[in-house]
Amino acid sequence: MADRRSFLVRLGWALGFIALAEAVWVVVSFLLPRRAILDDAEIFVAGPISDFAEGSVTAFPEGKFYLVRLEDGSFLALHRECTHLGCTVPWSEDEQRFVCPCHASSYDIRGTVLTSPAPRPLDWLPVRVENGIVKVVPAERQRRSEFRPTQVHTL
Ligand code: FES
């Protein structure tokens, strides 16, 4: 009788532990950011070249960057954080510039500072084009002191 009771107690603890583990897994899965659009090499698939008009700026909030297609058809990816204190900098289509809502720094379409207090251009991210698909590598975000043509992906 004692063996049977002991077995049932251990079974109860085991089932309770399994239920707790499942609950923790569900909560953690819910809280972690979704990464469905990132492949296993941390590459963000932005889309086909034809999705991006020349002279356009497209926001990718999931990747925290903007994909800029310059007038010559080349691509430039810019991180969305202001280089002053890190506020998210929206693109203003009317003004054709990035304008920080916190302290009014602004940047041109290449991320170059137009008005301070931003101390340097927006960070840039490498762009790749594979089989007509534009991809960005957020993990390779880079600081810069100025815009250089080598930061642009030319087709
Ligand atoms: Fe953008 Fe201060 S955080 S200007």
Coordinates of C-alpha atoms and ligand atoms in Angstrom, one line a residue:
M1 CA 0.0 0.0 0.0
A2 CA 2.8 2.4 0.9
D3 CA 4.6 1.6 -2.4
R4 CA 1.5 2.4 -4.3
R5 CA 1.0 5.7 -2.5
S6 CA 4.7 6.6 -3.0
F7 CA 4.4 5.7 -6.7
L8 CA 1.3 8.0 -7.1
V9 CA 3.1 10.9 -5.3
R10 CA 6.1 10.6 -7.6
L11 CA 3.8 10.4 -10.7
G12 CA 2.0 13.5 -9.5
W13 CA 5.2 15.4 -9.1
A14 CA 6.4 14.2 -12.6
L15 CA 3.1 15.3 -14.2
G16 CA 3.2 18.6 -12.4
F17 CA 6.8 19.2 -13.5
I18 CA 5.8 18.5 -17.2
A19 CA 2.9 20.8 -17.0
L20 CA 5.1 23.6 -15.5
A21 CA 7.7 23.1 -18.2
E22 CA 5.1 23.4 -20.9
A23 CA 3.7 26.5 -19.4
V24 CA 7.2 28.1 -19.2
W25 CA 7.8 27.1 -22.9
V26 CA 4.5 28.7 -24.0
V27 CA 5.3 31.9 -22.1
V28 CA 8.8 32.2 -23.4
S29 CA 7.7 31.4 -27.0
F30 CA 5.2 34.1 -26.8
L31 CA 7.6 36.7 -25.5
L32 CA 10.5 36.0 -27.9
P33 CA 10.5 38.1 -31.1
R34 CA 9.3 36.3 -34.2
R35 CA 12.0 35.6 -36.6
A36 CA 10.2 34.0 -39.5
I37 CA 11.5 36.5 -42.0
L38 CA 15.1 35.9 -41.0
D39 CA 16.8 32.8 -42.4
D40 CA 19.3 30.8 -40.4
A41 CA 22.2 33.1 -41.4
E42 CA 20.6 36.2 -39.9
I43 CA 19.8 37.6 -43.3
F44 CA 16.7 39.7 -43.6
V45 CA 14.9 39.1 -46.9
A46 CA 13.5 42.4 -48.0
G47 CA 11.9 41.3 -51.3
P48 CA 12.3 41.4 -55.0
I49 CA 14.2 44.4 -56.6
S50 CA 11.0 45.4 -58.4
D51 CA 9.3 46.1 -55.1
F52 CA 11.5 49.1 -54.5
A53 CA 11.1 52.2 -56.7
E54 CA 14.1 54.4 -57.4
G55 CA 14.2 57.2 -55.0
S56 CA 12.2 55.4 -52.4
V57 CA 12.6 54.7 -48.7
T58 CA 11.0 51.6 -47.2
A59 CA 10.8 50.9 -43.5
F60 CA 11.4 47.5 -42.1
P61 CA 10.4 47.8 -38.4
E62 CA 11.1 44.1 -37.7
G63 CA 14.7 44.6 -38.8
K64 CA 15.0 48.1 -37.4
F65 CA 16.2 49.5 -40.7
Y66 CA 15.2 51.4 -43.8
L67 CA 16.0 50.2 -47.2
V68 CA 16.8 53.1 -49.5
R69 CA 16.7 52.8 -53.2
L70 CA 18.7 55.7 -54.6
E71 CA 17.9 57.4 -57.9
D72 CA 20.6 55.4 -59.7
G73 CA 18.9 52.1 -58.7
S74 CA 21.4 51.2 -56.1
F75 CA 20.5 50.1 -52.6
L76 CA 21.5 51.4 -49.2
A77 CA 20.3 50.0 -45.8
L78 CA 20.2 52.5 -42.9
H79 CA 19.7 51.6 -39.2
R80 CA 16.7 53.6 -37.8
E81 CA 18.4 54.8 -34.5
C82 CA 19.4 58.4 -34.3
T83 CA 23.1 58.7 -33.6
H84 CA 22.5 61.3 -31.0
L85 CA 20.6 59.4 -28.2
G86 CA 19.1 56.5 -30.1
C87 CA 15.5 57.6 -30.8
T88 CA 13.8 56.0 -33.8
V89 CA 14.1 58.3 -36.7
P90 CA 11.2 58.3 -39.2
W91 CA 11.5 59.1 -42.9
S92 CA 9.5 62.3 -43.9
E93 CA 8.3 61.8 -47.4
D94 CA 7.3 65.5 -47.6
E95 CA 10.7 66.8 -46.5
Q96 CA 12.6 64.0 -48.2
R97 CA 14.8 63.5 -45.1
F98 CA 14.9 61.6 -41.9
V99 CA 13.8 63.8 -39.0
C100 CA 14.4 62.8 -35.4
P101 CA 11.4 63.6 -33.1
C102 CA 13.5 63.9 -30.0
H103 CA 16.0 66.8 -30.6
A104 CA 15.3 67.6 -34.3
S105 CA 18.5 66.1 -35.9
S106 CA 17.9 65.4 -39.6
Y107 CA 19.6 63.2 -42.2
D108 CA 19.4 63.1 -45.9
I109 CA 18.4 60.0 -47.9
R110 CA 21.9 58.6 -47.6
G111 CA 21.8 59.0 -43.8
T112 CA 24.2 62.0 -43.8
V113 CA 23.6 64.5 -41.0
L114 CA 21.9 67.7 -42.2
T115 CA 21.2 69.2 -38.8
S116 CA 22.8 68.4 -35.4
P117 CA 23.0 67.5 -32.6
A118 CA 23.5 64.1 -34.3
P119 CA 27.3 63.5 -34.3
R120 CA 27.5 61.2 -37.2
P121 CA 25.5 59.6 -40.1
L122 CA 23.0 56.9 -39.5
D123 CA 24.6 53.5 -39.2
W124 CA 24.5 51.4 -42.3
L125 CA 23.9 47.7 -42.9
P126 CA 25.3 45.5 -45.8
V127 CA 22.9 44.8 -48.6
R128 CA 23.1 41.7 -50.9
V129 CA 21.1 40.9 -54.0
E130 CA 20.7 37.3 -54.8
N131 CA 18.6 36.0 -57.7
G132 CA 16.8 39.3 -57.9
I133 CA 16.0 39.3 -54.2
V134 CA 17.2 42.1 -51.9
K135 CA 18.6 41.0 -48.6
V136 CA 20.0 42.9 -45.6
V137 CA 22.3 41.8 -42.8
P138 CA 21.2 43.6 -39.6
A139 CA 23.8 41.8 -37.5
E140 CA 26.6 43.5 -39.5
R141 CA 25.5 47.1 -38.6
Q142 CA 28.4 49.5 -39.0
R143 CA 29.1 53.0 -37.7
R144 CA 30.5 55.5 -40.1
S145 CA 31.8 59.0 -40.1
E146 CA 30.7 59.8 -43.6
F147 CA 28.8 58.4 -46.6
R148 CA 31.0 56.5 -49.0
P149 CA 30.0 54.9 -52.3
T150 CA 31.3 51.5 -51.0
Q151 CA 28.3 51.5 -48.5
V152 CA 25.9 51.2 -51.5
H153 CA 25.0 48.0 -53.3
T154 CA 25.0 48.8 -57.0
L155 CA 23.2 46.4 -59.3
Ligands
FES1 FE1 17.8 62.2 -32.2 FE2 18.5 63.5 -30.1 S1 18.0 61.5 -30.2 S2 18.3 64.3 -32.1

